[in-house]
Structure formats: structure tokens, C-alpha cells
Coordinates of C-alpha atoms in Angstrom, one line a residue:
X14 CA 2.8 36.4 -35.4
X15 CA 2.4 40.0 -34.5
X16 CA 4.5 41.8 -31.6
X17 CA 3.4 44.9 -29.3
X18 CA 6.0 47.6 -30.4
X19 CA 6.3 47.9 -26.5
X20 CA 7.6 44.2 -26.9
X21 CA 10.0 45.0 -30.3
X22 CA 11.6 47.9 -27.8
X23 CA 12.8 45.6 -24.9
X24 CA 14.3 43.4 -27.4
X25 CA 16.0 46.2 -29.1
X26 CA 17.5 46.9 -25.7
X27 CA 18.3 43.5 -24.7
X28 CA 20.1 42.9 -27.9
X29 CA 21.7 46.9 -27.5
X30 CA 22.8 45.6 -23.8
X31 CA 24.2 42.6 -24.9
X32 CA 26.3 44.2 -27.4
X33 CA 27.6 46.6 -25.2
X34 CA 29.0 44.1 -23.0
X35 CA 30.5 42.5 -25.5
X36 CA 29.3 38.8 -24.9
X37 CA 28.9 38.7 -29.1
X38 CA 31.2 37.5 -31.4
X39 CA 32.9 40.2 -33.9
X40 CA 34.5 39.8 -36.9
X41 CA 36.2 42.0 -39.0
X42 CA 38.6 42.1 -42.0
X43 CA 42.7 42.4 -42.8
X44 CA 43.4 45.5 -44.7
X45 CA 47.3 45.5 -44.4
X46 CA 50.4 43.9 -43.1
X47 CA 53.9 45.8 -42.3
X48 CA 56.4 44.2 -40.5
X49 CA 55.5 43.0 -37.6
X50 CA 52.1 44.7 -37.7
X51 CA 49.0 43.9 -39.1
X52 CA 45.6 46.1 -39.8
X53 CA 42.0 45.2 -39.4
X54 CA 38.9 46.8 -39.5
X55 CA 35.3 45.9 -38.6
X56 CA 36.2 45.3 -34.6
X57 CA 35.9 47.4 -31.6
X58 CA 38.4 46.0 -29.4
X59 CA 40.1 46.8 -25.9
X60 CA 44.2 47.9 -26.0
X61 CA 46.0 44.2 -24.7
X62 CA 42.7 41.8 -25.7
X63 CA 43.0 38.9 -28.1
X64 CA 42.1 38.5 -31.7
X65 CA 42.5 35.1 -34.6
X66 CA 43.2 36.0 -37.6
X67 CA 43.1 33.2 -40.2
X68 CA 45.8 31.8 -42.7
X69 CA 46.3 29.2 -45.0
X70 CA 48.6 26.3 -44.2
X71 CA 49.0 23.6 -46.5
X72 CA 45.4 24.1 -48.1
X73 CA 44.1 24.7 -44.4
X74 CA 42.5 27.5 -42.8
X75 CA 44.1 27.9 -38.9
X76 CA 43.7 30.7 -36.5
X77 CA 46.9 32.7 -35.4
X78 CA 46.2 34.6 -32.2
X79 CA 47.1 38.0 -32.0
X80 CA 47.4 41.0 -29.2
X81 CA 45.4 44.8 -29.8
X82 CA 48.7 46.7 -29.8
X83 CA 47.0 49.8 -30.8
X84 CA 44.5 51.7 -32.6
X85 CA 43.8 54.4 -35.0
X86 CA 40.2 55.8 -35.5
X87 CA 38.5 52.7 -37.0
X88 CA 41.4 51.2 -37.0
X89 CA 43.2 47.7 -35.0
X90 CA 46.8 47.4 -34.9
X91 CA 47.4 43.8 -34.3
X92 CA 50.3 41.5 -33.0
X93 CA 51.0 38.3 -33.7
X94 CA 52.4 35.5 -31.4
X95 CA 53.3 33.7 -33.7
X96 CA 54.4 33.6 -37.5
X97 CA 52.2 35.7 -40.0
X98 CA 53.6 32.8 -42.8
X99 CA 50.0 32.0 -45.2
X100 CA 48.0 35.3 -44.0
X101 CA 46.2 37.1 -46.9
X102 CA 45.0 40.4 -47.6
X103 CA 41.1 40.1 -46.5
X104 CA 41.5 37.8 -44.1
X105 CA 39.0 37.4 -41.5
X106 CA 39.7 38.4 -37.7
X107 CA 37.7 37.6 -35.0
X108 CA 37.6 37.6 -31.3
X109 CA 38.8 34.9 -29.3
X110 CA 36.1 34.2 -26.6
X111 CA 32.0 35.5 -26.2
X112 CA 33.3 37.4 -24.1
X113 CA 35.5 39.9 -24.5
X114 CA 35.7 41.5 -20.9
X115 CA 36.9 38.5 -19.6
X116 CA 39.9 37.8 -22.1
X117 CA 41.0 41.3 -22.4
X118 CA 42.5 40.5 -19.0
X119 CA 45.1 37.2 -19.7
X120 CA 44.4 34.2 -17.2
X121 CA 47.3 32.1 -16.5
X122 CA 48.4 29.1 -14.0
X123 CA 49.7 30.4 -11.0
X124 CA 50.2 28.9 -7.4
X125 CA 52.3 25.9 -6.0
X126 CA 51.6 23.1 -8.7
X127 CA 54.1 25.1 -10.6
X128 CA 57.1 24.5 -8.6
X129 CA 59.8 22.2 -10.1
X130 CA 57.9 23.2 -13.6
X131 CA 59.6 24.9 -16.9
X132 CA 56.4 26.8 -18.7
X133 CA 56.4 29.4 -21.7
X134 CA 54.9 32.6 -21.4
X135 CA 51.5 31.2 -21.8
X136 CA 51.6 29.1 -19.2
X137 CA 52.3 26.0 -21.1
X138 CA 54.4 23.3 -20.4
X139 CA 57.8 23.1 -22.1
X140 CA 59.1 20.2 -20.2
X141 CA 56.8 17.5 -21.7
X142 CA 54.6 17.1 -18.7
X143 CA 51.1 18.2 -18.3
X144 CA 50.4 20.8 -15.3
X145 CA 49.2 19.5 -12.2
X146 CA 45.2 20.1 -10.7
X147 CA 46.7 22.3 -8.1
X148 CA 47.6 25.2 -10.4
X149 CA 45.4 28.6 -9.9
X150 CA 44.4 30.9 -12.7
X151 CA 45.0 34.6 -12.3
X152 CA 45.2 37.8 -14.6
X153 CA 48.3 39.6 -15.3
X154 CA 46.9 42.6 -14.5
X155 CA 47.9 44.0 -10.8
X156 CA 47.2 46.6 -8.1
X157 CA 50.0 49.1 -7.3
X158 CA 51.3 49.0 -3.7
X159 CA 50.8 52.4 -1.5
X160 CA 54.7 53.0 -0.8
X161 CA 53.8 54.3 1.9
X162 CA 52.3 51.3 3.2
X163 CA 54.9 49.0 1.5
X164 CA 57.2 47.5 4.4
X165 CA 60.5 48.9 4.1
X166 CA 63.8 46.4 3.6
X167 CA 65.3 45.8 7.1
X168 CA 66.0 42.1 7.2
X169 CA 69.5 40.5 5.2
X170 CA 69.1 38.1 2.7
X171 CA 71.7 35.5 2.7
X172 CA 72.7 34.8 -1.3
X173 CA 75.5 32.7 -0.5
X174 CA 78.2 34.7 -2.4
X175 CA 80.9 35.6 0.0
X176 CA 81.7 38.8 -2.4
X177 CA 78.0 40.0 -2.0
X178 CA 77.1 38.9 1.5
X179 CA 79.8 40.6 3.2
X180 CA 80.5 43.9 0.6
X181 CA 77.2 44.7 -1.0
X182 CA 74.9 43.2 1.6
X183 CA 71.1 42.5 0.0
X184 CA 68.1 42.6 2.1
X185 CA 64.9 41.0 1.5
X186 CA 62.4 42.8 -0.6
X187 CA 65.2 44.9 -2.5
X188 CA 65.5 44.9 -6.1
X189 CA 69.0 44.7 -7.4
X190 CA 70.8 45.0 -11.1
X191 CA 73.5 43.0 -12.4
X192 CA 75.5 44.9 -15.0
X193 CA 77.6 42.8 -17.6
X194 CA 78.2 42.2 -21.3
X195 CA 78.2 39.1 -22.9
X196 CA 80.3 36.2 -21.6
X197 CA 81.8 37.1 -18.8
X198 CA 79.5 34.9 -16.1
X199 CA 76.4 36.3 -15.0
X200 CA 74.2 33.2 -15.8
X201 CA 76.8 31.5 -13.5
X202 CA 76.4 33.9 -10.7
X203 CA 72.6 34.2 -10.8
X204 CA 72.3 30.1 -10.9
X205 CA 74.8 30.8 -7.7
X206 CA 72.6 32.5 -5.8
X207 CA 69.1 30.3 -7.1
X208 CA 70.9 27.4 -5.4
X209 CA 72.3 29.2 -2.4
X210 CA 70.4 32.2 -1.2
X211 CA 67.6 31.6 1.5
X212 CA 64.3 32.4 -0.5
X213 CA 61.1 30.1 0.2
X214 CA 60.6 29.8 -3.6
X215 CA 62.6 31.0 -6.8
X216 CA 60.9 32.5 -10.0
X217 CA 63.0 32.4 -13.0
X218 CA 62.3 34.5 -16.0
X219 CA 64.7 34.1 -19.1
X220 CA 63.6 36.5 -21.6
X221 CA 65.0 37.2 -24.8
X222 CA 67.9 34.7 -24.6
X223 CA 69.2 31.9 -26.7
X224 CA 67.4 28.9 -26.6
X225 CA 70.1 26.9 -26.0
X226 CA 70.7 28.8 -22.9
X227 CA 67.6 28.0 -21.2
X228 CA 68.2 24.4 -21.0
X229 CA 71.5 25.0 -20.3
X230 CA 70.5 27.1 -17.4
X231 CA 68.3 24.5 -16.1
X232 CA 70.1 21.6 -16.5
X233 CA 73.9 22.6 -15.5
X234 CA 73.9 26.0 -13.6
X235 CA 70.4 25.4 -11.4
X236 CA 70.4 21.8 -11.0
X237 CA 67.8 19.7 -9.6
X238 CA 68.6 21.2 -5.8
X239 CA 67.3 24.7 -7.7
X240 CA 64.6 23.8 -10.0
X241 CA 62.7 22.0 -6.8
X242 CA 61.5 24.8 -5.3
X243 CA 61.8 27.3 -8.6
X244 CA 59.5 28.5 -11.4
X245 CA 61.0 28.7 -14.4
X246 CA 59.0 31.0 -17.6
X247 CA 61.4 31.0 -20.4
X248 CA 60.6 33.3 -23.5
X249 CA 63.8 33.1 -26.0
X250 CA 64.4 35.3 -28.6
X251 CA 62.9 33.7 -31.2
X252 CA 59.6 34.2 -30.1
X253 CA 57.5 37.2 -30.6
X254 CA 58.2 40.3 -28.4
X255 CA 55.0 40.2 -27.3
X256 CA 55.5 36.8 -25.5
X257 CA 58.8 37.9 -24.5
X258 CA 57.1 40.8 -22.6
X259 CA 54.4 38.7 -21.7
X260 CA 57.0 36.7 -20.2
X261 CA 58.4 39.1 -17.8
X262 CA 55.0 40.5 -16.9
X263 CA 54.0 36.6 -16.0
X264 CA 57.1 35.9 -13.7
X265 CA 57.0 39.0 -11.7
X266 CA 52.9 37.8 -11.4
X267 CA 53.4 34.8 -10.2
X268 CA 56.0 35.8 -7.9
X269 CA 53.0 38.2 -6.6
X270 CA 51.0 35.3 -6.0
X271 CA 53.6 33.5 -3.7
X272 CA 54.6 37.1 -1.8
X273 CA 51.0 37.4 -1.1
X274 CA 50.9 33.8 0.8
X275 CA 53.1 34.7 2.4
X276 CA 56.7 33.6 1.0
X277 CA 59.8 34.8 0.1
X278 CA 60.3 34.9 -3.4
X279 CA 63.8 35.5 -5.3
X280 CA 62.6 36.4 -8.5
X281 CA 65.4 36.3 -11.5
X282 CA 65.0 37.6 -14.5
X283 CA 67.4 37.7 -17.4
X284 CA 67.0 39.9 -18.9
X285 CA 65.9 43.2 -18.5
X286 CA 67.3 44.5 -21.4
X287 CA 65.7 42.1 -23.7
X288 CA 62.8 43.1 -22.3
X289 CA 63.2 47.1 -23.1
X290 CA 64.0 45.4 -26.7
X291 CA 60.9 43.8 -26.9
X292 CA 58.9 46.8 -26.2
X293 CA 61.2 49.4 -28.5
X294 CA 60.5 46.2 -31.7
X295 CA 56.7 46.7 -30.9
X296 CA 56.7 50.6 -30.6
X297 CA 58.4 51.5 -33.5
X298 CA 56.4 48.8 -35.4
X299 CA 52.8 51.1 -34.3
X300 CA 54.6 54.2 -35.1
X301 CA 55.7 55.6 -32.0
X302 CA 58.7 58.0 -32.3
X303 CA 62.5 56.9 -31.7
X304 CA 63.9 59.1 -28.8
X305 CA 67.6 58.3 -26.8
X306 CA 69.6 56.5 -28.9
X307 CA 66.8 54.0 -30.6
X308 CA 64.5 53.5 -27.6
X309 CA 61.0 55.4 -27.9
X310 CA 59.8 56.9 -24.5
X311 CA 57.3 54.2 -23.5
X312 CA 60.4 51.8 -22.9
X313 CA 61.5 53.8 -20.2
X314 CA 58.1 54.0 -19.1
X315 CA 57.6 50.4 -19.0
X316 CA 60.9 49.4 -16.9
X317 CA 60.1 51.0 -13.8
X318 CA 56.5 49.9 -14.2
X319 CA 57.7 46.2 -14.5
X320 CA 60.3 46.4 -11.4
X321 CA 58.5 48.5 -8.9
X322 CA 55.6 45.4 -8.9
X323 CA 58.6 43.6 -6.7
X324 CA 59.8 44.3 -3.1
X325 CA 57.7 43.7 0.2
X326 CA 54.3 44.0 0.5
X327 CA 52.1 46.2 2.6
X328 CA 51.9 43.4 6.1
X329 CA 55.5 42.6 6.5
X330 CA 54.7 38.9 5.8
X331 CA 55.7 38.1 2.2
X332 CA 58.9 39.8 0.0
X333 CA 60.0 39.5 -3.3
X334 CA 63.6 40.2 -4.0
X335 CA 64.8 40.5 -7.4
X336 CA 67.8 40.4 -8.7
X337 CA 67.3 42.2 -12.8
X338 CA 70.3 41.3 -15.7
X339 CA 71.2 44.3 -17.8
X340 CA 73.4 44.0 -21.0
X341 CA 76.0 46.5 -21.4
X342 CA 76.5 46.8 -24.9
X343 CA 80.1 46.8 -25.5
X344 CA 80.3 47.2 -21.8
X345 CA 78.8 50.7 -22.1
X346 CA 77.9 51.4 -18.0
X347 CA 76.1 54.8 -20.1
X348 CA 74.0 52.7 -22.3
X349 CA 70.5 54.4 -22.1
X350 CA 68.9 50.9 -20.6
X351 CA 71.4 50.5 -18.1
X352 CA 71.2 54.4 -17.0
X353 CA 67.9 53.9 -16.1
X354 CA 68.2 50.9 -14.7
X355 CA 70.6 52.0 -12.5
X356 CA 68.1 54.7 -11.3
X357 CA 65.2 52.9 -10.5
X358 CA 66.9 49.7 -9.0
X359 CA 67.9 49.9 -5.2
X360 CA 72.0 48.6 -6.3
X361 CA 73.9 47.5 -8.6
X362 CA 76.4 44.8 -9.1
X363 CA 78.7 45.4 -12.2
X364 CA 80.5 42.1 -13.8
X365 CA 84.3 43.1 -14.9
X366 CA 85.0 41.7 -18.1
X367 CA 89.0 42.6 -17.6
X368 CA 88.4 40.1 -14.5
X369 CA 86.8 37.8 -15.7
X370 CA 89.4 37.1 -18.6
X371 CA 91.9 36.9 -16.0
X372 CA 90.0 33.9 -14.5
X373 CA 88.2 35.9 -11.4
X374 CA 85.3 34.4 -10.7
X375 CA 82.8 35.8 -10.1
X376 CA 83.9 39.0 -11.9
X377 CA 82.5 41.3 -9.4
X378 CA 84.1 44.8 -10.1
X379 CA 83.6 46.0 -6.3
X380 CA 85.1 49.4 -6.6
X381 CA 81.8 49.8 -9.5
X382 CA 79.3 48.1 -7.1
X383 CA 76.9 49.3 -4.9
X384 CA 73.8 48.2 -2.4
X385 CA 72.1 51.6 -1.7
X386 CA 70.2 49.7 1.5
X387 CA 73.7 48.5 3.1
X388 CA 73.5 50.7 5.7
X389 CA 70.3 49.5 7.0
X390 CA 70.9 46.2 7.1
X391 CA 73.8 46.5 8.9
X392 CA 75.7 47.7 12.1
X393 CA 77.8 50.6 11.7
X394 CA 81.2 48.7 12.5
X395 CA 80.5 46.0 10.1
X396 CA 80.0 48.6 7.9
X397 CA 82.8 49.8 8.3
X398 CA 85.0 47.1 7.9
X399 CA 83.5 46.7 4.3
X400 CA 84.3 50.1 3.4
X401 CA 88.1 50.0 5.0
X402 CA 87.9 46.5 2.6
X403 CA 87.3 48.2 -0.5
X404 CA 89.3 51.2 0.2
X405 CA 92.1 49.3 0.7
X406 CA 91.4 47.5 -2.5
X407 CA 90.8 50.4 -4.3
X408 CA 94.0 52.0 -2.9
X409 CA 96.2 48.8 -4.8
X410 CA 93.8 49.2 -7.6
X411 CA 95.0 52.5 -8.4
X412 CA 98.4 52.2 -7.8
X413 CA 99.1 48.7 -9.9
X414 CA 101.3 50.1 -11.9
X415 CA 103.7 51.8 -10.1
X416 CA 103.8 48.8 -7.8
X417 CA 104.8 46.2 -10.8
X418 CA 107.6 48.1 -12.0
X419 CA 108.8 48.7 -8.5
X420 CA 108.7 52.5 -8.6
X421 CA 106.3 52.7 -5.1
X422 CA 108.5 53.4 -2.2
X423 CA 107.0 51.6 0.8
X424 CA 106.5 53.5 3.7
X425 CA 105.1 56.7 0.8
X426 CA 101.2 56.0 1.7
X427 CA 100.6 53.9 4.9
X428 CA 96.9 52.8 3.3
X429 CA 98.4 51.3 0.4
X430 CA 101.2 49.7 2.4
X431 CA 98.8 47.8 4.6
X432 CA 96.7 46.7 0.9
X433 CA 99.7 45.7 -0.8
X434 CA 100.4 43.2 2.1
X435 CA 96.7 42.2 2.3
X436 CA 96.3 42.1 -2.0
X437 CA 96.3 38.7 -2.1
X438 CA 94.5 37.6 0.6
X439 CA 91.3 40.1 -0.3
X440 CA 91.9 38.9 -4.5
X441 CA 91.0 35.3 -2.9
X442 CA 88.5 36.4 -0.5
X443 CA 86.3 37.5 -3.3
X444 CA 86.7 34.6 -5.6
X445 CA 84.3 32.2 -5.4
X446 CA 83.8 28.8 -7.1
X447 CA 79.9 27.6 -8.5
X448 CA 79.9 24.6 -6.0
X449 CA 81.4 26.8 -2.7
X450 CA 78.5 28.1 -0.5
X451 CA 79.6 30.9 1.8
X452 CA 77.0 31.8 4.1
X453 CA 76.3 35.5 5.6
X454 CA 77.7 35.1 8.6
X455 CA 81.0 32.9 7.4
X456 CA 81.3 35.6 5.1
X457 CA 81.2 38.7 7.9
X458 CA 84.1 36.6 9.5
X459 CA 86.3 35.9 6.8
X460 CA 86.1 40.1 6.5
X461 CA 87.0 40.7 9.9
X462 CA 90.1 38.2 9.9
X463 CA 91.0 40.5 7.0
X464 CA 90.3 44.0 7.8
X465 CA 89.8 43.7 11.6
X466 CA 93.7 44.4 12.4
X467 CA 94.3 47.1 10.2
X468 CA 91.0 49.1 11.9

């Protein structure tokens, strides 16, 4: 059978149209493998799509599915979530799906059938039970909010910690840091305020942690009363850093897709600072440059990207406030993570670790804490009746020593007079156990009966 060369051109164009859009299949090859990087060639692939690459397992050939991290002229630098354990040089790689326009762009289960559900940062289950017909599917990716037509934060949030409520007021839609190093309580202050503060629904992301944690988490510090109406993504630290990015990325989504029906979302995620580690393991594996103390520059370009995605939206109807853990390595407040942290979060509540091994609980250093929207939320003589509270604590603070070895002559500073009388009673006022609930407004008055005579 003959064909018209008019007829051999439209198919060359169909099949040149088909091509570009991607809807064929490409394959290419494995040229090398460093760390946690490997190299193909023979694909033209978008930066964050989805590749196989095949291995052999126990005489078996299986795919392991990888990320485009990068490129380099002809080039793929690839990912892998998973182990790379049985991949040999020449392996083939291919794409995922026909087509590649729509999986460059992750879809993942979203919406209310996730409530009450543990998931990994895929979207699968982890707690043995298949996910509901109700879920949605969405993309990761996201449209950036015109600050000036975000709402701004003018309505308290009631956490339920007496120490936060009444000295470092929050306010719905504001994004908040909690600054600790290891062991000294913040899983049991966050699981605090995911059973006490007044949030429609609570979105849980634990990132980078032990896995022993996470069920520990779940099970003992959020309880059934918290996992009802929460979301929990949980990502450990044995995983890939591209899931544990992934991770972070999909619990600040699908608290997106709650905020924009209209509910307020608590959004937890712990931690940030694994996080920044996931994304310095997977730039320095592609080559990118170490710059402050380890940390190449896109980390610090990917944290405020990451945190500015929460907050209020543009119609005043939805919030998402977030409350963001950041490891201070040996309880460095200067580590580079936690500097910029501190810069693009709106406060910042720093754990004591000298408190907490004197048994205060929770270890709220509230001379080092701060909530840089306070003063809008509220009136001007409540706020300043938490000021007089912590200058009068910081006045004893300051003057400890003196005072134990009795060489502070009463009567000297009239300040610390009035805070050596009132020490104990502010020491208890901002100790609080796991099972107490202390609301906003039981909170304001515990400060006046405190503070209000010596105004």
C-alpha cells in the first residue's frame, strides 16, 4: 500500500505532537550510582517527576521509583525512595505513567476521609486500614497567597496552656516556632496543645523522627480525643529525604485543603529541622555547594517557602496556624536553622533544658519567648499585666543568687521585693501538667490574681 507524501507528513506531525506532550513511554539507561544519587541517560524529564529504575531481588527484576532531582546537559540525577540494594550498572529507567505531564505533579488523598487516619508520605495507610471512598486527590503543587490580600491575625487562639494563653498569646493563622534540644518535652507540649487548643481539625506532620516516636506520639501523648479529628503523615528518619520532604510538603497541603473549606487547621509539624536536613542530604548529594556551617543556600531557601504556605487565607473564612519544632543542637539558640527560623516565623517559644531537669513542666523559658502578634490580639492592660508578670520574673531571675545566700537587703529594689514575695506563686502558675486544661480566659484570670495588685 502506497501513501500520498501529503499523508506521510500529518503523521510525522501527529507522531512529532504526541511526543511533545509527552503521552509516550521513555526509557533510558543507568550510567552511575554515588551515594545517594544515581545517573541516567536516554530520558528527557521534568525537575520533581517520577522515574523506575529496575533491580534484581532474589533473581527478580522489580521497579524502584525514583524523583528527577536534577540535571546536567544529557544528564538525569535521580533519587530513590527507597533502597538502591540489587541496582546494576545499565539498568533500565523508565517513566512511571504515559503521561508525563500529569505525574510530574504528585496526586495524593486529601479531604475529610482522612481524619482519625495515620498515612506515610505517599498517602498510604500505616495503620493497617484501607482509606475510605471519601478521600480527594490533589497535587502538591500550590498557588502563593497575595499578602496583601491574606487576612491578617486578629482573633486568639485558645491552646490550652496557661503559660502560652496568658504570656505569649497565639492568634489564629500565626505561625509559631518551638525551640528545644533533645529531651526536654516538646512532643509533650505539642500533644498538649493537639488535645486542648480550639482548631476544627489537627494536621500532624512527624518528619525525620524515630520511629518509635511516632507511635508513641499517637498512642500516649495524642490519644484517641486528638487523633479523632487529626491527620497524622509520619515520615521517620529512616526513610529517604525525599519522602521526608515530601512529607512536610504533604501536611502543610492537606492542611490547605481544609483552610480552603473553610476550617481552622492547627497544623504540627515536628520537625523543621529535620526537614532542612533532608534537603542539605539531597543538595550536597547533586553537588550543590556547602555554605553556613554545612547547609547549602537552597535550604534556607526552602524553609520559608515551606512555612509562608500557612496562615489565613485571602476571605477571612479558613486559618491555618502552625506551630514548627526546631532542634537546637546542643541547645545552640545561634544554630544557622534556628536563626532563620526565628526570622521567618511570627514567635518563638524556647524549651529550657535547665528547667526542665528541675521538673518544670512545661520548660517554657519565658524571659527567651516571644509572640511578635501579642499586641494585637490583645488589650493594652492585659498586656500589660503580662509584661509586669515577666518583669517581675525576670527581676528574681537575675538576682537568684544573691537572694539564696541572703546577701539581698529587702527594701534595696522595690520590683524585686514585690517578685520575691510573688516567686512562688508565678513558678506554679506556669507549670502545667499533660492532663490539666487551662482555658484563655481561666488563664487571663489566674494572671490578674497575680499581677493585678502590684499594678
Amino acid at each position: 500500500m502506497k501513501y500520498s507524501s501529503q499523508w506521510l507528513s500529518k503523521i510525522d506531525q501527529a507522531t512529532q505532537q504526541l511526543q511533545s506532550l509527552s503521552l509516550i513511554r521513555q526509557y533510558g539507561r543507568l550510567v552511575k550510582a554515588s551515594g545517594l544519587v544515581l545517573e541516567a541517560v536516554g530520558l528527557k524529564l521534568p525537575l520533581g517527576s517520577n522515574c523506575l529504575v529496575e533491580r534484581q531481588t532474589n533473581g527478580q527484576t522489580e521497579p524502584v521509583e525514583c524523583e528527577v532531582v536534577g540535571f546536567n546537559d544529557k544528564t538525569l540525577y535521580l533519587m530513590p525512595f527507597e533502597s538502591t540494594d540489587g541496582i546494576l550498572l545499565g539498568a533500565r529507567v523508565y517513566t512511571k505513567q504515559y503521561d508525563l505531564t500529569h505525574f510530574s505533579h504528585k496526586v495524593l488523598p486529601m479531604g475529610m476521609g482522612l481524619l482519625g487516619r495515620v498515612v506515610d508520605a505517599m498517602g498510604k495507610p500505616l495503620d493497617g486500614r484501607a482509606l475510605p471512598d471519601l478521600v480527594e486527590y490533589e497535587g502538591l503543587s500550590h498557588k502563593a497567597i497575595n499578602p496583601l490580600q491574606r487576612t491578617p491575625v486578629h482573633q486568639v487562639l485558645d491552646v490550652g496552656v496557661r503559660a502560652i494563653n496568658a504570656l505569649l498569646t497565639v492568634g489564629k493563622g500565626q505561625r509559631m516556632g518551638l525551640f528545644a534540644g533533645s529531651g526536654v518535652g516538646k512532643s509533650v507540649l505539642l500533644g498538649m496543645m493537639a488535645r486542648y487548643t480550639q482548631a476544627d481539625i489537627i494536621v500532624v506532620g512527624l518528619i525525620g523522627e524515630r520511629g518509635r516516636e511516632v507511635k508513641d506520639f499517637i498512642e500516649n501523648i495524642l490519644g484517641e480525643e486528638g487523633l479523632a479529628r487529626a491527620v497524622v503523615i509520619a515520615a521517620p528518619a529512616d526513610v529517604s529525604p525525599l519522602l521526608r520532604l515530601q512529607g512536610a510538603a504533604y501536611a502543610t497541603k492537606i492542611a490547605e485543603n481544609f483552610r480552603d473549606k473553610g476550617f481552622n487547621v492547627l497544623l504540627i509539624m515536628d520537625s523543621l529541622t529535620r526537614y532542612a536536613m533532608a534537603q542539605r542530604e539531597i543538595a550536597l548529594a547533586i553537588g550543590e555547594p556547602p555554605a553556613t556551617k554545612g547547609y547549602p543556600p537552597s535550604v534556607f531557601a526552602k524553609l520559608p517557602a515551606l512555612v509562608e504556605r500557612a496562615g489565613n487565607d485571602e476571605n477571612g473564612k479558613g486559618s491555618i496556624t502552625a506551630f514548627y519544632t526546631v532542634l537546637t543542637e546542643g541547645d545552640d539558640q545561634q544554630d544557622p536553622i534556628a536563626d532563620s527560623a526565628r526570622a521567618i516565623l511570627d514567635g518563638h517559644i524556647v524549651l529550657s533544658r535547665s528547667l526542665a531537669e528541675s521538673g518544670h513542666y512545661p520548660a517554657i523559658d519565658i524571659e527567651a519567648s516571644i509572640s511578635r502578634v501579642m499586641t494585637d490580639l490583645t488589650a493594652p492592660e492585659d498586656e500589660k499585666k503580662s509584661r509586669l508578670f515577666k518583669q517581675l520574673f525576670s527581676s528574681f531571675q537575675r538576682n537568684r543568687d544573691l537572694i539564696n545566700v541572703g546577701a539581698y537587703v529587702t527594701g534595696t529594689d522595690p520590683l524585686l521585693d514585690k517578685a520575691i514575695v510573688l516567686f512562688p506563686t508565678m513558678q506554679k502558675f506556669l507549670q502545667q501538667s499533660i492532663n490539666e486544661h487551662c482555658s484563655y480566659q481561666d488563664a487571663y484570670q489566674q494572671l490578674v490574681s497575680i499581677v493585678g495588685s502590684t499594678s
